[in-house]
mmCIF file of C-alpha atoms in Angstrom:
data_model
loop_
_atom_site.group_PDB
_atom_site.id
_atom_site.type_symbol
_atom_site.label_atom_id
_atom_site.label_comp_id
_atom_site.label_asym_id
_atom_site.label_seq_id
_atom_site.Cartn_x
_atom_site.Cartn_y
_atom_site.Cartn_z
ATOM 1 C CA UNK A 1 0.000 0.000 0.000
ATOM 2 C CA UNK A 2 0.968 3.478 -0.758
ATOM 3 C CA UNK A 3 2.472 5.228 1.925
ATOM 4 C CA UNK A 4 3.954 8.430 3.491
ATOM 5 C CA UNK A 5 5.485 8.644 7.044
ATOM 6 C CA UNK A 6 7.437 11.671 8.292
ATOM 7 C CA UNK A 7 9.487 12.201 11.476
ATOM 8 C CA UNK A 8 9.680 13.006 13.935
ATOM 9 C CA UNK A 9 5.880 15.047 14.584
ATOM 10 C CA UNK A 10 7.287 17.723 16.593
ATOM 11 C CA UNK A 11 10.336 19.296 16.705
ATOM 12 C CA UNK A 12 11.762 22.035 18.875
ATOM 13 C CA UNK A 13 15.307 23.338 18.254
ATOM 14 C CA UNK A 14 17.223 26.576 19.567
ATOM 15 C CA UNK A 15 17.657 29.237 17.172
ATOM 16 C CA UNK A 16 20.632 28.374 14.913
ATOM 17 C CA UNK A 17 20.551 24.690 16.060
ATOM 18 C CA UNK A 18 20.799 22.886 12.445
ATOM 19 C CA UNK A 19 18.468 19.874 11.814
ATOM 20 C CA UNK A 20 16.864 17.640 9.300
ATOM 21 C CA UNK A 21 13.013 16.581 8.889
ATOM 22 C CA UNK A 22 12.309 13.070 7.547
ATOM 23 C CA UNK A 23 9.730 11.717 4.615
ATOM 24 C CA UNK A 24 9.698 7.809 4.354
ATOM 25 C CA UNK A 25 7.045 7.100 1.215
ATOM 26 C CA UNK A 26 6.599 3.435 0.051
ATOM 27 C CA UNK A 27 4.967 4.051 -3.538
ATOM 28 C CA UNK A 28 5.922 1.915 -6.671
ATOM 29 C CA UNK A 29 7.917 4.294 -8.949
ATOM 30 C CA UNK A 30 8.199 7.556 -7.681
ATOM 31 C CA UNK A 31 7.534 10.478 -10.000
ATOM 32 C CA UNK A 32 7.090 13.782 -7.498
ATOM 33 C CA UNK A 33 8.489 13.871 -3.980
ATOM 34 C CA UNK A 34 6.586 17.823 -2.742
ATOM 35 C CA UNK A 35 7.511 19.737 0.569
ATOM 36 C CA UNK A 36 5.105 22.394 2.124
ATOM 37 C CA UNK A 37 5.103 24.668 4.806
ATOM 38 C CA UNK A 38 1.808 25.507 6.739
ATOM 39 C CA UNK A 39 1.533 27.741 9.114
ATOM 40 C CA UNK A 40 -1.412 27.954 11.178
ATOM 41 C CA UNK A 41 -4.817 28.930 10.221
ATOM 42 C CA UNK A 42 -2.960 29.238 6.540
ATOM 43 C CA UNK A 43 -2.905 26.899 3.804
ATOM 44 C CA UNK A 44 -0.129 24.586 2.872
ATOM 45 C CA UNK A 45 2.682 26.953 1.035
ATOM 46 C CA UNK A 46 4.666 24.934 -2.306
ATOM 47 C CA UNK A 47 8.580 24.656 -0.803
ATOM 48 C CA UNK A 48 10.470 21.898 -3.092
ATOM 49 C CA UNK A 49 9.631 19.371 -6.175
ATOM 50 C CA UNK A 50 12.163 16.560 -6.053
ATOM 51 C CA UNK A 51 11.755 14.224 -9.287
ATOM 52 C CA UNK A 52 14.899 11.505 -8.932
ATOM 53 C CA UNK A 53 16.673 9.926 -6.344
ATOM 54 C CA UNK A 54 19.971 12.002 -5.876
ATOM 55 C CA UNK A 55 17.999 15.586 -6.713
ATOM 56 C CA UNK A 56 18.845 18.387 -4.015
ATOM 57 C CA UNK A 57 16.802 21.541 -4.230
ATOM 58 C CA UNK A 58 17.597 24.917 -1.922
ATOM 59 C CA UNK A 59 15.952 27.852 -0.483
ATOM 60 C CA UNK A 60 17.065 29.853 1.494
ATOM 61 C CA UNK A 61 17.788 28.137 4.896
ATOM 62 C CA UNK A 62 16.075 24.680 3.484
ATOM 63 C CA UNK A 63 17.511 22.209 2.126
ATOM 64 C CA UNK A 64 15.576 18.743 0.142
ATOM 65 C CA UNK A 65 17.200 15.912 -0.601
ATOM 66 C CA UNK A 66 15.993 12.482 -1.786
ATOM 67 C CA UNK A 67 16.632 9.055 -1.838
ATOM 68 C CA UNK A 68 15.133 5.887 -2.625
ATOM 69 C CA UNK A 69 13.374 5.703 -0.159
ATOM 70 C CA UNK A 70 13.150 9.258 1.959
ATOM 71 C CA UNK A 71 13.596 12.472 1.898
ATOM 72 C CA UNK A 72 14.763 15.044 4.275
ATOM 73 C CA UNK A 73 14.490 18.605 4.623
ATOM 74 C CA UNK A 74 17.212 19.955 6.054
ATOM 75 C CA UNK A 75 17.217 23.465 8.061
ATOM 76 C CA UNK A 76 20.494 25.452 8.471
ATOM 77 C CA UNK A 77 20.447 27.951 11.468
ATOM 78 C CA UNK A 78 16.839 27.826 11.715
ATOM 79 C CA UNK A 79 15.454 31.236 12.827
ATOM 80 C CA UNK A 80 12.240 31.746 14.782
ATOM 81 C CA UNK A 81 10.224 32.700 11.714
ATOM 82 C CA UNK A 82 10.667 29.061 10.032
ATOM 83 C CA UNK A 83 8.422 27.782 12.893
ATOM 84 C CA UNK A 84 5.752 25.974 10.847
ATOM 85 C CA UNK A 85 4.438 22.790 10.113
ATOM 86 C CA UNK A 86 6.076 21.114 7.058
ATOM 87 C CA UNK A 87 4.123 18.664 4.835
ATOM 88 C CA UNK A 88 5.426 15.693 2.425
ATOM 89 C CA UNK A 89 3.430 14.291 -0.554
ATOM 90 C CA UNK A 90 4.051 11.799 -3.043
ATOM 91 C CA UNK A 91 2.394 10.976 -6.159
ATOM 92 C CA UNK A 92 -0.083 8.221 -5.749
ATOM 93 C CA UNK A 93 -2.780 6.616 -8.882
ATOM 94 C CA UNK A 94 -2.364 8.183 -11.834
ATOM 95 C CA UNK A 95 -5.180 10.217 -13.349
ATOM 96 C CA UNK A 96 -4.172 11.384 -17.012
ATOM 97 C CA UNK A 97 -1.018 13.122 -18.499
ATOM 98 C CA UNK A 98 1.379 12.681 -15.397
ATOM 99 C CA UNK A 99 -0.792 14.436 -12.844
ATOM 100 C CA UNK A 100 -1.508 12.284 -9.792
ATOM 101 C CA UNK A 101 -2.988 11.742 -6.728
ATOM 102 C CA UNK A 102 -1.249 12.953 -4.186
ATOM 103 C CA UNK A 103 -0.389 10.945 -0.791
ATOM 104 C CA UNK A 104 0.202 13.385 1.926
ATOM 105 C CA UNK A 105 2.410 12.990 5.553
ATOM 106 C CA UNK A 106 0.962 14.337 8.362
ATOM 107 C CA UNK A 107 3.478 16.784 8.954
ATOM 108 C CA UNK A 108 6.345 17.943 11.606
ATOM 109 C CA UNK A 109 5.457 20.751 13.952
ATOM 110 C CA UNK A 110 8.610 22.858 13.378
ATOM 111 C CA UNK A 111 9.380 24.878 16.692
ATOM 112 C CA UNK A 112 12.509 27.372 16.511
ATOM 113 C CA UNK A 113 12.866 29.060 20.163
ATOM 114 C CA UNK A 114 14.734 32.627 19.994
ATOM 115 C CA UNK B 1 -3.055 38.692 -5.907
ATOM 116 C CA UNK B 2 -3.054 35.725 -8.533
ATOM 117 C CA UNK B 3 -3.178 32.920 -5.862
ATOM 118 C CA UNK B 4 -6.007 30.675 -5.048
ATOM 119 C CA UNK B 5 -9.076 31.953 -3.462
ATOM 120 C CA UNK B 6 -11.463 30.627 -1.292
ATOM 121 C CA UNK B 7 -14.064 32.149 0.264
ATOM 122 C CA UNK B 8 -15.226 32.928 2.975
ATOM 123 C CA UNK B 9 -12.482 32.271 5.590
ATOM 124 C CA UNK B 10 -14.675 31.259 8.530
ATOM 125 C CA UNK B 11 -18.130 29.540 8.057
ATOM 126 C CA UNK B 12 -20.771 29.126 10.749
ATOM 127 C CA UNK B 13 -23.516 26.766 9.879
ATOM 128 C CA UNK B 14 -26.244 24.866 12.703
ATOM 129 C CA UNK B 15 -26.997 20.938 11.999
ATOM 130 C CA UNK B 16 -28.779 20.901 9.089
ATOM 131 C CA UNK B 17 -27.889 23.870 7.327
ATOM 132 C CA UNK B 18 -26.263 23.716 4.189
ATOM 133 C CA UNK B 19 -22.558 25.101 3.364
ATOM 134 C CA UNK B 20 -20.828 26.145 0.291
ATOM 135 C CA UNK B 21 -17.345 26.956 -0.360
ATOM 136 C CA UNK B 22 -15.980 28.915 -2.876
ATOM 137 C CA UNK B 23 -12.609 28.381 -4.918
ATOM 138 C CA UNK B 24 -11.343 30.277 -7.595
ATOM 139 C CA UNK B 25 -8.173 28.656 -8.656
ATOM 140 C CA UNK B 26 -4.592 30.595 -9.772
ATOM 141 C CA UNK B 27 -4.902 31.800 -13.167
ATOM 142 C CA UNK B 28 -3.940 29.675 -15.595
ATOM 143 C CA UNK B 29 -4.960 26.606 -13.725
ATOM 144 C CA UNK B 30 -7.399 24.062 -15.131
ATOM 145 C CA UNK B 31 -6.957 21.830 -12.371
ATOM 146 C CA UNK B 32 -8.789 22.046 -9.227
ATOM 147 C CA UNK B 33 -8.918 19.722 -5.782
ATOM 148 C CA UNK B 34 -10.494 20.294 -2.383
ATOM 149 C CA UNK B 35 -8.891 18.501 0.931
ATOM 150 C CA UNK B 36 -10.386 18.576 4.362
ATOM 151 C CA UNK B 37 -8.282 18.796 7.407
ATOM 152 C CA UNK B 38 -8.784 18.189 11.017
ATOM 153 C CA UNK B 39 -6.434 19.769 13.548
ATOM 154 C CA UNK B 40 -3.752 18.212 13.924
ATOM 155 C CA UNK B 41 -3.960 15.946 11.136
ATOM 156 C CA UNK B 42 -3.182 15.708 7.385
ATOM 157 C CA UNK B 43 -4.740 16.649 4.254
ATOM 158 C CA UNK B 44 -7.149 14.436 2.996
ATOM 159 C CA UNK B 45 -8.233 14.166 -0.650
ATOM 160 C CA UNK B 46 -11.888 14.838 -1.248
ATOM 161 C CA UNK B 47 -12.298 15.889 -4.899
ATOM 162 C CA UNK B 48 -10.278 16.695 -8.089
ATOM 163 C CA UNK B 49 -12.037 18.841 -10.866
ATOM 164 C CA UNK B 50 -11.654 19.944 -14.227
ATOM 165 C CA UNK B 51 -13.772 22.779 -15.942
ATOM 166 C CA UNK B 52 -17.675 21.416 -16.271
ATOM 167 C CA UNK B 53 -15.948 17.576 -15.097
ATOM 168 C CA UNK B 54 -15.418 15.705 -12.046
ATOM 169 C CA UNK B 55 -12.662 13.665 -12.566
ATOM 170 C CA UNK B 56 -11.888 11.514 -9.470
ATOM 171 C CA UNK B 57 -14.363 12.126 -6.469
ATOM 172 C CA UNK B 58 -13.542 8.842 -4.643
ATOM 173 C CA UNK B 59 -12.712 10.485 -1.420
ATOM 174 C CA UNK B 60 -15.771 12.123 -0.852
ATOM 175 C CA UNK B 61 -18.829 11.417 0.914
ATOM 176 C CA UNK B 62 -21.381 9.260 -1.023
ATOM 177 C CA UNK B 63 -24.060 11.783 0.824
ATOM 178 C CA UNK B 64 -24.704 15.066 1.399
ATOM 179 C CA UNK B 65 -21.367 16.505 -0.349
ATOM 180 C CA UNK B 66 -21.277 17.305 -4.069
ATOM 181 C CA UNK B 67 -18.734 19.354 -5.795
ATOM 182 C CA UNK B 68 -18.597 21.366 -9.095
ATOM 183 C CA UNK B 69 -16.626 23.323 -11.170
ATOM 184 C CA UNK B 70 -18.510 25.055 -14.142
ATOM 185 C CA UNK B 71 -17.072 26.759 -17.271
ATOM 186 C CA UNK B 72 -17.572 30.260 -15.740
ATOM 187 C CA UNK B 73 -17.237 30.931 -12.093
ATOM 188 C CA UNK B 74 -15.187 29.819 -9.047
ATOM 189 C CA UNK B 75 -15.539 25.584 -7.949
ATOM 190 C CA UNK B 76 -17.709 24.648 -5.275
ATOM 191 C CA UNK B 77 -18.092 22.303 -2.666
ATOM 192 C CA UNK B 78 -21.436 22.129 -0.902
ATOM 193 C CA UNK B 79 -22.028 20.417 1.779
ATOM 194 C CA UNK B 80 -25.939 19.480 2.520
ATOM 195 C CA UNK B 81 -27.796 18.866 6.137
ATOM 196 C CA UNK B 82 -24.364 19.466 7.674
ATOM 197 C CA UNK B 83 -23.584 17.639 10.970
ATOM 198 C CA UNK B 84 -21.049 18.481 13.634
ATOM 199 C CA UNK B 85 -18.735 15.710 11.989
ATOM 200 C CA UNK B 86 -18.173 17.563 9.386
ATOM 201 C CA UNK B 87 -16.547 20.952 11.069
ATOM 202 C CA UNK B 88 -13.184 21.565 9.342
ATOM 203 C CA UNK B 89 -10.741 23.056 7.114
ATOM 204 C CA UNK B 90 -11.590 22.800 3.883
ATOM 205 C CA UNK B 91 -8.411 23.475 1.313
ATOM 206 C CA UNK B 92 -8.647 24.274 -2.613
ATOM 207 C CA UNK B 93 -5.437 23.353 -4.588
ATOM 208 C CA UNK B 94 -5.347 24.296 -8.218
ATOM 209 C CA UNK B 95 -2.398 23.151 -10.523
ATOM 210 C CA UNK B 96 -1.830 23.472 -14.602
ATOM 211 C CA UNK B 97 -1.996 21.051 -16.980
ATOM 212 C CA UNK B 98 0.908 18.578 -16.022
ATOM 213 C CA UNK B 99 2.380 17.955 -19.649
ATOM 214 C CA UNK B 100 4.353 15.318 -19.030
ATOM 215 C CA UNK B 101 6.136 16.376 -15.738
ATOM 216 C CA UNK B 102 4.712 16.049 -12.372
ATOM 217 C CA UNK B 103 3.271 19.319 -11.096
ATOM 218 C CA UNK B 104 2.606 21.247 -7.766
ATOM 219 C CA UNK B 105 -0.426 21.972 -6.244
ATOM 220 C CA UNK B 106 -1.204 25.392 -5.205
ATOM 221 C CA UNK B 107 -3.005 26.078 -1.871
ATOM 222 C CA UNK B 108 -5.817 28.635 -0.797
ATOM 223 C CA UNK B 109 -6.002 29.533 2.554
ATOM 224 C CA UNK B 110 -8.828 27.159 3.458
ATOM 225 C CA UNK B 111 -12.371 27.595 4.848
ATOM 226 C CA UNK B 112 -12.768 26.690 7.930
ATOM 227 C CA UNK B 113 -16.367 25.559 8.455
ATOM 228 C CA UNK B 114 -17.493 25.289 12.269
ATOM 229 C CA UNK B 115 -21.219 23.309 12.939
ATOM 230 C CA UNK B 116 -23.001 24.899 16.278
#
């Protein structure tokens, strides 16, 4: 079964204490890895669109990579304002002309303490 | 602001009431899907719409919930003889036509719909 599992669900770091948020997906043939920040009472806000295994994409303090079988988003001297929760999806059924389905994580509570 | 749109933000209905939420996707974007969210949860799929065509509506409820997106206007979601069960946040996504690579969808801020 199609699946998507991220890691750990809350997180609470110092201000400039460096981390990494993890996206397990079981899925056969992966064609879109997404990342999303939500803050709250806001929708979910497009980050990162990793296609391969190998792909790295950056913003800013953010950091996606990908694997076979994970992702991680890693934050560099995270600053209070990057306090948010951040969502993973992966592609699930197909519908028509590459756009799918989308399998989402339930998210990690990012919490950066000043 | 060329984002998505949904209106309104905050929705009070009482049992039995009906809702409906509005979604005007990005311009440009054909596609169109609505998630619901309870706190502290994840997005679940509901409905994914094309102009005047529902293409995959397998994750929402057989009763009381229809959806539609007609060839002029903003997509909406109603929601009939509304219960408490069914107090959320309701997302819109909209994304282009993928043409052959895998594209992102792009969120509203949600409605969030509260049953007294």
């Amino acid at each position: 079964e199609d699946q998507v599992t991220q890691s750990p669900e809350a997180l609470r770091l110092q201000e400039g204490e460096s981390s990494s948020l993890n996206c397990s997906y079981t899925v056969s043939g992966l064609r879109g890895l997404f990342w999303y920040r939500q803050d709250p009472g806001k929708g979910p806000e497009f980050l990162f669109t990793l296609y391969s295994a190998g792909e790295e994409k950056e913003k800013e303090r953010l950091k996606a990579t990908l694997t076979k079988k994970e992702s991680f988003l890693h934050i560099t001297a995270p600053k209070p304002e990057d306090s948010a929760t951040y969502l993973c999806a992966v592609q699930a059924k197909e519908w028509m002309d590459s756009n799918y389905q989308l399998i989402w994580g339930a998210g990690t509570k990012l919490i950066i303490k000043p | 602001n060329a984002g998505v749109m949904q209106n309104p933000r905050h929705l009070v209905r009482r049992r039995g009431q009906e809702a409906r939420l509005r979604c005007s996707p990005m311009k440009g974007h054909s596609h169109v899907y609505w998630y619901r969210q309870l706190p502290e949860e994840g997005l679940k799929f509901m409905v994914y719409l094309q102009k005047e065509n529902i293409i995959d509506e397998s994750g929402m409820p057989k009763e009381r919930f229809s959806a539609e997106f007609p060839k002029e206007g903003p997509s909406i979601l109603r929601i009939q003889q509304v219960v408490r069960g069914d107090s959320a946040a309701y997302f819109c996504a909209s994304s282009p036509r993928a043409g052959g690579v895998v594209q992102p969808q792009h969120f509203g801020d949600g409605t969030r719909l509260s049953i007294l």
